[in-house]
Amino acid sequence: KQLGVALVGLGSYADRVATAMKDCKLAKLIGGVTGTPTKIDTWSTKFGLDKANFYSYQNFEQIKDNPAIDAVYITLPNSMHHEYVIRAAKMGKHVICEKPMSVTVKEAEEMIAACKKANVKLYIGYRLHFEPYTRELIRLRKSGELGKILHVNSYDGFKIGDPKQWRLKKALAGGGAMMDVGIYCINGARYATGEEPIWVSAEETKTDPVKFKEVDETITWQMGFPSGAIASCVTTYNFNNLERLYVIGEKGFVELSPAFGYGPIKGRTHQGAMSWDTTKMHQTWQMDGLADCILNGKPDPNMTGEEGLKDMKVIEAVYKSIAAGGKKVSVV
Ligand code: NAD
């Protein structure tokens, strides 16, 4: 048995997932949901899919009656995740939802509750949890080889293009660089330390108030962990080549750079260069890995709705700190 998947929102990330799924063994792309009927022709040809397995946003609920579809994967703009995750859960289908899972903590909590009530899985698309370099970083930290974790550097950003895109509209994106890629710095610092941040302090820099009228451009922030470790983080929509996760322990370090993009991820430790298989696309690892959890009861990776909620709580604290002029804010 393979896990049958339908992608919801056939944009650029959905295309990447569909391409990666061609190499999956346990997961299989079955169909999609789109508001653009011409995409049914292009997608069914490109990925060899039956046109009968495509739906619109209006007849979305008919997926309920399609036994070939076990899970839906939400790849819509951020603010639409909440509605479609809840609609999918009500159909009794498992849900994979892109990051950020929602645009508020409250919405994230509602999504988790809806999936729990429907007894379906909810995973957030934190693809790096199946990526070999990231897994090795986590293994080294857990094994104690790095010793007590003292400090983390976590950076992710890029220069954004088209000023008209949804990522720059608050109503669709919920926020700017922070929501889109700053979330990798938070998730990364959490898996680098194995702890949850208890406070943040943050500042925003805006060099282009017209382009970034509605959303954040560059944010620098710190996160404090219960052990005393500090993470120093930057995210931006204003320049390229910002992508690094550097974890420093008493006995060793791991530096992944690049650390968060599609890769190949590269890295070194106190013992030298790291070398792992990077021939598979991250989304191939992820979809086969999640299928193994759903079909075969493998333990869930740290990609559940609850994990997504933890990141949303930190994001809200970051925005609160910025609004308070950079004051230290508790993560609650
Ligand atoms: P995109 O703009 O390429 O695709 C969005 C899709 O949603 C399009 O097909 C668009 O037609 C559709 N859509 C439906 N209603 C819409 C509306 N009202 N406004 C705009 N588009 C609408 O975006 P994307 O880059 O594919 O991002 C989609 C999601 O995937 C986002 O949540 C993003 O954060 C996430 N993403 C994750 C990764 C990752 O590595 N995990 C990478 C890229 C994007």
mmCIF file of C-alpha atoms and ligand atoms in Angstrom:
data_model
loop_
_atom_site.group_PDB
_atom_site.id
_atom_site.type_symbol
_atom_site.label_atom_id
_atom_site.label_comp_id
_atom_site.label_asym_id
_atom_site.label_seq_id
_atom_site.Cartn_x
_atom_site.Cartn_y
_atom_site.Cartn_z
ATOM 1 C CA LYS A 1 0.000 0.000 0.000
ATOM 2 C CA GLN A 2 1.175 3.494 -0.881
ATOM 3 C CA LEU A 3 -0.040 6.757 0.655
ATOM 4 C CA GLY A 4 -2.188 8.548 -1.965
ATOM 5 C CA VAL A 5 -1.690 12.308 -1.859
ATOM 6 C CA ALA A 6 -3.503 15.302 -3.383
ATOM 7 C CA LEU A 7 -1.782 18.689 -3.478
ATOM 8 C CA VAL A 8 -3.921 21.738 -2.700
ATOM 9 C CA GLY A 9 -2.767 24.915 -4.501
ATOM 10 C CA LEU A 10 -0.731 24.049 -7.596
ATOM 11 C CA GLY A 11 1.956 26.757 -7.397
ATOM 12 C CA SER A 12 5.721 26.573 -7.436
ATOM 13 C CA TYR A 13 6.222 24.573 -4.243
ATOM 14 C CA ALA A 14 3.505 22.080 -5.209
ATOM 15 C CA ASP A 15 5.366 21.565 -8.485
ATOM 16 C CA ARG A 16 8.567 20.798 -6.571
ATOM 17 C CA VAL A 17 6.791 18.324 -4.289
ATOM 18 C CA ALA A 18 5.154 16.628 -7.287
ATOM 19 C CA THR A 19 8.518 16.337 -9.050
ATOM 20 C CA ALA A 20 10.152 14.894 -5.926
ATOM 21 C CA MET A 21 7.306 12.419 -5.454
ATOM 22 C CA LYS A 22 8.145 10.750 -8.769
ATOM 23 C CA ASP A 23 10.976 9.057 -6.844
ATOM 24 C CA CYS A 24 8.882 8.086 -3.814
ATOM 25 C CA LYS A 25 8.314 4.460 -2.916
ATOM 26 C CA LEU A 26 5.746 4.745 -0.108
ATOM 27 C CA ALA A 27 3.916 7.921 -1.187
ATOM 28 C CA LYS A 28 2.161 8.464 -4.504
ATOM 29 C CA LEU A 29 0.783 11.648 -6.017
ATOM 30 C CA ILE A 30 -2.829 11.064 -7.057
ATOM 31 C CA GLY A 31 -4.310 14.477 -7.870
ATOM 32 C CA GLY A 32 -4.713 18.104 -6.943
ATOM 33 C CA VAL A 33 -6.934 21.051 -6.118
ATOM 34 C CA THR A 34 -6.767 24.195 -8.235
ATOM 35 C CA GLY A 35 -8.759 27.287 -9.099
ATOM 36 C CA THR A 36 -7.223 27.363 -12.594
ATOM 37 C CA PRO A 37 -8.825 24.664 -14.813
ATOM 38 C CA THR A 38 -5.999 24.814 -17.418
ATOM 39 C CA LYS A 39 -3.623 23.476 -14.744
ATOM 40 C CA ILE A 40 -5.570 20.194 -14.781
ATOM 41 C CA ASP A 41 -4.324 19.580 -18.338
ATOM 42 C CA THR A 42 -0.734 20.623 -17.672
ATOM 43 C CA TRP A 43 -0.452 18.769 -14.377
ATOM 44 C CA SER A 44 -2.106 15.545 -15.536
ATOM 45 C CA THR A 45 0.250 15.413 -18.523
ATOM 46 C CA LYS A 46 3.398 16.444 -16.649
ATOM 47 C CA PHE A 47 2.899 14.066 -13.719
ATOM 48 C CA GLY A 48 0.838 11.304 -15.370
ATOM 49 C CA LEU A 49 -2.284 11.887 -13.267
ATOM 50 C CA ASP A 50 -5.938 11.003 -13.936
ATOM 51 C CA LYS A 51 -7.972 14.177 -14.619
ATOM 52 C CA ALA A 52 -10.796 12.696 -12.526
ATOM 53 C CA ASN A 53 -8.612 13.228 -9.438
ATOM 54 C CA PHE A 54 -8.564 17.039 -9.740
ATOM 55 C CA TYR A 55 -10.875 19.282 -7.748
ATOM 56 C CA SER A 56 -11.651 22.984 -7.354
ATOM 57 C CA TYR A 57 -11.778 24.978 -4.104
ATOM 58 C CA GLN A 58 -15.585 24.807 -4.363
ATOM 59 C CA ASN A 59 -15.940 21.031 -4.749
ATOM 60 C CA PHE A 60 -12.945 20.295 -2.463
ATOM 61 C CA GLU A 61 -15.155 18.246 -0.110
ATOM 62 C CA GLN A 62 -15.730 15.639 -2.849
ATOM 63 C CA ILE A 63 -12.220 14.372 -2.058
ATOM 64 C CA LYS A 64 -13.900 12.658 0.884
ATOM 65 C CA ASP A 65 -15.375 10.116 -1.536
ATOM 66 C CA ASN A 66 -12.110 9.383 -3.342
ATOM 67 C CA PRO A 67 -10.579 6.319 -1.671
ATOM 68 C CA ALA A 68 -7.318 6.737 -3.618
ATOM 69 C CA ILE A 69 -6.583 9.957 -1.705
ATOM 70 C CA ASP A 70 -5.423 9.256 1.860
ATOM 71 C CA ALA A 71 -3.825 12.635 2.595
ATOM 72 C CA VAL A 72 -4.024 16.188 1.314
ATOM 73 C CA TYR A 73 -0.986 18.469 1.213
ATOM 74 C CA ILE A 74 -1.756 22.188 1.602
ATOM 75 C CA THR A 75 0.629 24.331 -0.472
ATOM 76 C CA LEU A 76 -1.476 27.507 -0.522
ATOM 77 C CA PRO A 77 -0.428 30.984 0.685
ATOM 78 C CA ASN A 78 0.026 31.054 4.464
ATOM 79 C CA SER A 79 -3.249 32.639 5.578
ATOM 80 C CA MET A 80 -5.255 29.998 3.665
ATOM 81 C CA HIS A 81 -3.670 27.040 5.539
ATOM 82 C CA HIS A 82 -6.077 27.331 8.493
ATOM 83 C CA GLU A 83 -9.263 26.993 6.414
ATOM 84 C CA TYR A 84 -8.017 24.148 4.225
ATOM 85 C CA VAL A 85 -6.459 22.098 7.011
ATOM 86 C CA ILE A 86 -9.737 22.223 8.911
ATOM 87 C CA ARG A 87 -11.790 21.369 5.805
ATOM 88 C CA ALA A 88 -9.447 18.447 5.063
ATOM 89 C CA ALA A 89 -9.650 17.138 8.628
ATOM 90 C CA LYS A 90 -13.458 17.223 8.495
ATOM 91 C CA MET A 91 -13.274 14.882 5.489
ATOM 92 C CA GLY A 92 -11.274 12.418 7.562
ATOM 93 C CA LYS A 93 -8.135 12.771 5.419
ATOM 94 C CA HIS A 94 -4.627 13.077 6.890
ATOM 95 C CA VAL A 95 -3.089 16.506 6.394
ATOM 96 C CA ILE A 96 0.349 17.799 5.523
ATOM 97 C CA CYS A 97 0.485 21.597 5.648
ATOM 98 C CA GLU A 98 3.239 23.922 4.552
ATOM 99 C CA LYS A 99 5.132 26.212 6.899
ATOM 100 C CA PRO A 100 4.262 28.530 8.535
ATOM 101 C CA MET A 101 1.312 26.351 9.572
ATOM 102 C CA SER A 102 -0.848 29.441 10.152
ATOM 103 C CA VAL A 103 -0.514 33.166 10.645
ATOM 104 C CA THR A 104 -1.495 33.220 14.344
ATOM 105 C CA VAL A 105 -1.087 30.986 17.400
ATOM 106 C CA LYS A 106 -4.867 30.823 17.809
ATOM 107 C CA GLU A 107 -5.338 29.458 14.290
ATOM 108 C CA ALA A 108 -2.596 26.875 14.827
ATOM 109 C CA GLU A 109 -4.344 25.674 17.973
ATOM 110 C CA GLU A 110 -7.648 25.375 16.094
ATOM 111 C CA MET A 111 -5.984 23.346 13.322
ATOM 112 C CA ILE A 112 -4.436 20.926 15.830
ATOM 113 C CA ALA A 113 -7.787 20.553 17.630
ATOM 114 C CA ALA A 114 -9.641 19.876 14.347
ATOM 115 C CA CYS A 115 -7.186 17.133 13.332
ATOM 116 C CA LYS A 116 -7.269 15.593 16.782
ATOM 117 C CA LYS A 117 -11.070 15.567 16.766
ATOM 118 C CA ALA A 118 -11.129 13.928 13.318
ATOM 119 C CA ASN A 119 -8.420 11.461 14.399
ATOM 120 C CA VAL A 120 -6.184 12.345 11.452
ATOM 121 C CA LYS A 121 -2.472 13.160 11.389
ATOM 122 C CA LEU A 122 -1.293 16.736 10.965
ATOM 123 C CA TYR A 123 2.280 17.291 9.759
ATOM 124 C CA ILE A 124 3.962 20.593 8.881
ATOM 125 C CA GLY A 125 6.306 20.646 5.852
ATOM 126 C CA TYR A 126 9.557 20.984 7.808
ATOM 127 C CA ARG A 127 11.339 18.887 5.153
ATOM 128 C CA LEU A 128 14.766 19.176 6.856
ATOM 129 C CA HIS A 129 13.753 16.704 9.562
ATOM 130 C CA PHE A 130 14.308 13.972 6.956
ATOM 131 C CA GLU A 131 17.440 15.590 5.473
ATOM 132 C CA PRO A 132 20.702 13.682 6.231
ATOM 133 C CA TYR A 133 22.912 16.621 7.387
ATOM 134 C CA THR A 134 20.179 17.944 9.647
ATOM 135 C CA ARG A 135 19.580 14.479 11.054
ATOM 136 C CA GLU A 136 23.298 14.111 11.768
ATOM 137 C CA LEU A 137 23.388 17.481 13.553
ATOM 138 C CA ILE A 138 20.498 16.330 15.741
ATOM 139 C CA ARG A 139 22.166 12.945 16.348
ATOM 140 C CA LEU A 140 25.446 14.569 17.389
ATOM 141 C CA ARG A 141 23.648 16.890 19.802
ATOM 142 C CA LYS A 142 21.519 14.085 21.281
ATOM 143 C CA SER A 143 24.472 11.707 21.640
ATOM 144 C CA GLY A 144 26.328 14.229 23.798
ATOM 145 C CA GLU A 145 29.253 14.461 21.379
ATOM 146 C CA LEU A 146 28.891 18.252 21.288
ATOM 147 C CA GLY A 147 28.682 18.514 25.068
ATOM 148 C CA LYS A 148 26.450 21.102 26.674
ATOM 149 C CA ILE A 149 25.090 23.448 23.980
ATOM 150 C CA LEU A 150 26.236 27.008 24.627
ATOM 151 C CA HIS A 151 25.366 29.049 21.558
ATOM 152 C CA VAL A 152 23.546 28.924 18.213
ATOM 153 C CA ASN A 153 23.778 31.166 15.136
ATOM 154 C CA SER A 154 20.760 30.763 12.910
ATOM 155 C CA TYR A 155 20.376 32.836 9.732
ATOM 156 C CA ASP A 156 18.047 32.535 6.772
ATOM 157 C CA GLY A 157 16.998 35.044 4.138
ATOM 158 C CA PHE A 158 17.021 36.091 0.507
ATOM 159 C CA LYS A 159 16.360 39.121 -1.668
ATOM 160 C CA ILE A 160 12.724 39.008 -2.698
ATOM 161 C CA GLY A 161 11.734 40.009 -6.253
ATOM 162 C CA ASP A 162 8.311 40.946 -7.627
ATOM 163 C CA PRO A 163 6.826 43.650 -5.355
ATOM 164 C CA LYS A 164 3.275 42.474 -6.226
ATOM 165 C CA GLN A 165 3.586 38.875 -4.954
ATOM 166 C CA TRP A 166 1.455 37.473 -2.123
ATOM 167 C CA ARG A 167 4.510 37.132 0.157
ATOM 168 C CA LEU A 168 4.489 40.938 0.536
ATOM 169 C CA LYS A 169 0.755 41.137 1.349
ATOM 170 C CA LYS A 170 -0.057 40.840 5.016
ATOM 171 C CA ALA A 171 -3.532 39.388 4.397
ATOM 172 C CA LEU A 172 -2.076 36.380 2.552
ATOM 173 C CA ALA A 173 1.397 36.031 4.088
ATOM 174 C CA GLY A 174 0.658 37.027 7.694
ATOM 175 C CA GLY A 175 4.128 38.584 7.919
ATOM 176 C CA GLY A 176 7.316 38.957 5.908
ATOM 177 C CA ALA A 177 10.733 37.310 6.050
ATOM 178 C CA MET A 178 10.077 36.141 9.614
ATOM 179 C CA MET A 179 6.996 34.053 8.708
ATOM 180 C CA ASP A 180 8.513 32.769 5.478
ATOM 181 C CA VAL A 181 12.126 31.890 6.280
ATOM 182 C CA GLY A 182 12.855 33.231 9.771
ATOM 183 C CA ILE A 183 10.785 30.239 10.876
ATOM 184 C CA TYR A 184 13.680 27.976 9.763
ATOM 185 C CA CYS A 185 15.989 29.825 12.176
ATOM 186 C CA ILE A 186 13.561 29.183 15.031
ATOM 187 C CA ASN A 187 12.967 25.546 14.133
ATOM 188 C CA GLY A 188 16.741 25.128 13.588
ATOM 189 C CA ALA A 189 17.689 26.628 16.943
ATOM 190 C CA ARG A 190 15.126 24.343 18.573
ATOM 191 C CA TYR A 191 16.566 21.182 16.989
ATOM 192 C CA ALA A 192 20.116 22.387 17.554
ATOM 193 C CA THR A 193 19.508 22.763 21.299
ATOM 194 C CA GLY A 194 16.694 20.280 21.928
ATOM 195 C CA GLU A 195 15.109 23.019 24.041
ATOM 196 C CA GLU A 196 12.251 25.493 23.799
ATOM 197 C CA PRO A 197 13.080 29.209 23.921
ATOM 198 C CA ILE A 198 11.737 30.986 26.984
ATOM 199 C CA TRP A 199 12.358 34.580 25.902
ATOM 200 C CA VAL A 200 13.095 36.612 22.776
ATOM 201 C CA SER A 201 14.261 40.140 22.040
ATOM 202 C CA ALA A 202 13.957 41.445 18.483
ATOM 203 C CA GLU A 203 14.494 44.462 16.252
ATOM 204 C CA GLU A 204 13.358 45.210 12.718
ATOM 205 C CA THR A 205 15.249 47.150 10.044
ATOM 206 C CA LYS A 206 13.334 48.489 7.042
ATOM 207 C CA THR A 207 15.313 49.977 4.160
ATOM 208 C CA ASP A 208 12.389 50.010 1.679
ATOM 209 C CA PRO A 209 9.193 51.161 3.388
ATOM 210 C CA VAL A 210 7.246 51.100 0.109
ATOM 211 C CA LYS A 211 8.004 47.495 -0.889
ATOM 212 C CA PHE A 212 7.773 46.346 2.731
ATOM 213 C CA LYS A 213 4.772 48.495 3.649
ATOM 214 C CA GLU A 214 2.747 45.547 4.931
ATOM 215 C CA VAL A 215 5.345 43.022 6.104
ATOM 216 C CA ASP A 216 8.716 42.816 7.856
ATOM 217 C CA GLU A 217 11.928 43.113 5.820
ATOM 218 C CA THR A 218 14.896 42.270 8.092
ATOM 219 C CA ILE A 219 14.683 41.099 11.702
ATOM 220 C CA THR A 220 17.565 40.372 14.075
ATOM 221 C CA TRP A 221 16.657 38.595 17.276
ATOM 222 C CA GLN A 222 17.927 36.559 20.171
ATOM 223 C CA MET A 223 16.308 33.620 21.884
ATOM 224 C CA GLY A 224 17.138 32.431 25.375
ATOM 225 C CA PHE A 225 16.827 28.754 26.357
ATOM 226 C CA PRO A 226 16.304 27.252 29.823
ATOM 227 C CA SER A 227 19.881 25.875 29.940
ATOM 228 C CA GLY A 228 21.250 29.378 29.423
ATOM 229 C CA ALA A 229 22.116 28.810 25.741
ATOM 230 C CA ILE A 230 21.419 31.801 23.497
ATOM 231 C CA ALA A 231 20.522 31.752 19.791
ATOM 232 C CA SER A 232 21.462 34.768 17.726
ATOM 233 C CA CYS A 233 19.328 34.986 14.573
ATOM 234 C CA VAL A 234 18.773 37.060 11.424
ATOM 235 C CA THR A 235 16.148 36.809 8.718
ATOM 236 C CA THR A 236 15.700 39.029 5.671
ATOM 237 C CA TYR A 237 13.914 39.672 2.394
ATOM 238 C CA ASN A 238 16.608 42.196 1.473
ATOM 239 C CA PHE A 239 19.824 40.301 0.634
ATOM 240 C CA ASN A 240 21.039 36.903 -0.556
ATOM 241 C CA ASN A 241 23.481 34.333 0.859
ATOM 242 C CA LEU A 242 22.143 34.414 4.402
ATOM 243 C CA GLU A 243 21.803 30.750 5.299
ATOM 244 C CA ARG A 244 23.603 29.130 8.179
ATOM 245 C CA LEU A 245 23.007 27.057 11.300
ATOM 246 C CA TYR A 246 25.967 26.994 13.658
ATOM 247 C CA VAL A 247 25.669 25.160 16.978
ATOM 248 C CA ILE A 248 28.482 25.409 19.479
ATOM 249 C CA GLY A 249 28.801 23.043 22.409
ATOM 250 C CA GLU A 250 31.384 22.671 25.163
ATOM 251 C CA LYS A 251 33.020 19.728 23.365
ATOM 252 C CA GLY A 252 32.371 20.430 19.694
ATOM 253 C CA PHE A 253 30.408 22.231 17.006
ATOM 254 C CA VAL A 254 28.369 21.690 13.860
ATOM 255 C CA GLU A 255 28.103 24.292 11.139
ATOM 256 C CA LEU A 256 25.620 23.748 8.326
ATOM 257 C CA SER A 257 25.973 26.263 5.509
ATOM 258 C CA PRO A 258 23.849 26.331 3.478
ATOM 259 C CA ALA A 259 21.522 24.959 6.112
ATOM 260 C CA PHE A 260 17.883 25.497 5.151
ATOM 261 C CA GLY A 261 17.331 25.720 1.394
ATOM 262 C CA TYR A 262 16.830 22.906 -1.089
ATOM 263 C CA GLY A 263 20.515 22.186 -0.875
ATOM 264 C CA PRO A 264 22.674 20.441 -1.234
ATOM 265 C CA ILE A 265 23.156 21.183 2.460
ATOM 266 C CA LYS A 266 26.843 21.286 3.383
ATOM 267 C CA GLY A 267 28.486 21.070 6.754
ATOM 268 C CA ARG A 268 31.488 20.605 8.972
ATOM 269 C CA THR A 269 32.016 19.685 12.582
ATOM 270 C CA HIS A 270 34.919 19.979 15.029
ATOM 271 C CA GLN A 271 36.106 16.724 13.417
ATOM 272 C CA GLY A 272 36.106 17.979 9.822
ATOM 273 C CA ALA A 273 33.898 18.025 6.751
ATOM 274 C CA MET A 274 30.585 16.185 6.841
ATOM 275 C CA SER A 275 29.637 14.013 3.905
ATOM 276 C CA TRP A 276 26.157 12.625 3.371
ATOM 277 C CA ASP A 277 24.073 11.471 0.438
ATOM 278 C CA THR A 278 22.358 14.483 -1.120
ATOM 279 C CA THR A 279 21.155 12.874 -4.325
ATOM 280 C CA LYS A 280 17.512 12.698 -3.235
ATOM 281 C CA MET A 281 15.313 15.796 -3.154
ATOM 282 C CA HIS A 282 14.302 16.807 0.381
ATOM 283 C CA GLN A 283 10.655 16.398 -0.548
ATOM 284 C CA THR A 284 11.267 12.779 -1.630
ATOM 285 C CA TRP A 285 12.739 11.953 1.798
ATOM 286 C CA GLN A 286 9.897 13.819 3.480
ATOM 287 C CA MET A 287 6.990 12.254 1.619
ATOM 288 C CA ASP A 288 8.314 8.696 1.945
ATOM 289 C CA GLY A 289 9.129 9.359 5.601
ATOM 290 C CA LEU A 290 5.679 10.711 6.429
ATOM 291 C CA ALA A 291 4.020 7.879 4.482
ATOM 292 C CA ASP A 292 5.988 5.414 6.634
ATOM 293 C CA CYS A 293 4.611 7.109 9.778
ATOM 294 C CA ILE A 294 1.015 7.094 8.541
ATOM 295 C CA LEU A 295 1.000 3.627 6.953
ATOM 296 C CA ASN A 296 3.396 1.716 9.171
ATOM 297 C CA GLY A 297 3.162 3.520 12.493
ATOM 298 C CA LYS A 298 6.771 4.756 12.476
ATOM 299 C CA PRO A 299 7.308 7.349 15.246
ATOM 300 C CA ASP A 300 6.401 10.891 14.184
ATOM 301 C CA PRO A 301 9.315 13.204 13.361
ATOM 302 C CA ASN A 302 9.328 16.686 14.950
ATOM 303 C CA MET A 303 7.025 17.904 12.192
ATOM 304 C CA THR A 304 3.649 17.563 13.881
ATOM 305 C CA GLY A 305 1.129 20.362 14.291
ATOM 306 C CA GLU A 306 2.304 20.733 17.900
ATOM 307 C CA GLU A 307 5.844 21.455 16.631
ATOM 308 C CA GLY A 308 4.477 24.022 14.169
ATOM 309 C CA LEU A 309 2.585 25.665 17.027
ATOM 310 C CA LYS A 310 5.809 26.033 19.054
ATOM 311 C CA ASP A 311 7.365 28.013 16.183
ATOM 312 C CA MET A 312 4.235 30.167 15.844
ATOM 313 C CA LYS A 313 4.465 31.050 19.541
ATOM 314 C CA VAL A 314 8.055 32.241 19.065
ATOM 315 C CA ILE A 315 7.086 34.251 15.956
ATOM 316 C CA GLU A 316 4.332 36.003 17.916
ATOM 317 C CA ALA A 317 6.824 36.800 20.692
ATOM 318 C CA VAL A 318 9.278 38.219 18.117
ATOM 319 C CA TYR A 319 6.619 40.583 16.718
ATOM 320 C CA LYS A 320 5.606 41.532 20.263
ATOM 321 C CA SER A 321 9.198 42.374 21.152
ATOM 322 C CA ILE A 322 9.586 44.529 18.008
ATOM 323 C CA ALA A 323 6.369 46.382 18.889
ATOM 324 C CA ALA A 324 7.740 46.909 22.409
ATOM 325 C CA GLY A 325 10.955 48.499 21.077
ATOM 326 C CA GLY A 326 13.134 45.396 21.416
ATOM 327 C CA LYS A 327 12.194 44.559 24.997
ATOM 328 C CA LYS A 328 12.709 40.979 26.198
ATOM 329 C CA VAL A 329 9.407 39.123 25.833
ATOM 330 C CA SER A 330 8.496 35.738 27.330
ATOM 331 C CA VAL A 331 7.456 32.944 24.973
ATOM 332 C CA VAL A 332 4.150 31.651 26.314
HETATM 333 P P1 NAD B 1 3.023 30.115 -5.084
HETATM 334 O O1 NAD B 1 2.523 31.517 -5.220
HETATM 335 O O2 NAD B 1 3.969 29.619 -6.108
HETATM 336 O O3 NAD B 1 1.782 29.099 -5.043
HETATM 337 C C1 NAD B 1 0.601 29.376 -4.346
HETATM 338 C C2 NAD B 1 -0.556 28.687 -5.040
HETATM 339 O O4 NAD B 1 -1.763 29.033 -4.364
HETATM 340 C C3 NAD B 1 -0.729 29.126 -6.502
HETATM 341 O O5 NAD B 1 -0.994 28.010 -7.314
HETATM 342 C C4 NAD B 1 -1.945 30.027 -6.465
HETATM 343 O O6 NAD B 1 -2.688 30.027 -7.672
HETATM 344 C C5 NAD B 1 -2.744 29.417 -5.319
HETATM 345 N N1 NAD B 1 -3.699 30.346 -4.722
HETATM 346 C C6 NAD B 1 -4.965 30.045 -4.407
HETATM 347 N N2 NAD B 1 -5.592 31.108 -3.895
HETATM 348 C C7 NAD B 1 -4.711 32.122 -3.896
HETATM 349 C C8 NAD B 1 -4.796 33.487 -3.502
HETATM 350 N N3 NAD B 1 -5.911 34.010 -2.969
HETATM 351 N N4 NAD B 1 -3.707 34.258 -3.652
HETATM 352 C C9 NAD B 1 -2.554 33.744 -4.139
HETATM 353 N N5 NAD B 1 -2.422 32.451 -4.542
HETATM 354 C C10 NAD B 1 -3.505 31.647 -4.421
HETATM 355 O O7 NAD B 1 3.639 29.998 -3.632
HETATM 356 P P2 NAD B 1 4.625 28.864 -3.107
HETATM 357 O O8 NAD B 1 6.002 29.385 -3.142
HETATM 358 O O9 NAD B 1 4.315 27.590 -3.780
HETATM 359 O O10 NAD B 1 4.212 28.787 -1.546
HETATM 360 C C11 NAD B 1 3.065 28.082 -1.098
HETATM 361 C C12 NAD B 1 3.263 27.639 0.355
HETATM 362 O O11 NAD B 1 4.372 26.750 0.410
HETATM 363 C C13 NAD B 1 3.594 28.766 1.339
HETATM 364 O O12 NAD B 1 2.956 28.535 2.561
HETATM 365 C C14 NAD B 1 5.101 28.687 1.511
HETATM 366 O O13 NAD B 1 5.546 29.155 2.771
HETATM 367 C C15 NAD B 1 5.326 27.204 1.358
HETATM 368 N N6 NAD B 1 6.673 26.880 0.848
HETATM 369 C C16 NAD B 1 7.421 25.977 1.532
HETATM 370 C C17 NAD B 1 8.679 25.647 1.099
HETATM 371 C C18 NAD B 1 9.477 24.603 1.830
HETATM 372 O O14 NAD B 1 10.654 24.426 1.499
HETATM 373 N N7 NAD B 1 8.910 23.872 2.769
HETATM 374 C C19 NAD B 1 9.203 26.257 -0.032
HETATM 375 C C20 NAD B 1 8.412 27.174 -0.734
HETATM 376 C C21 NAD B 1 7.137 27.476 -0.271
#
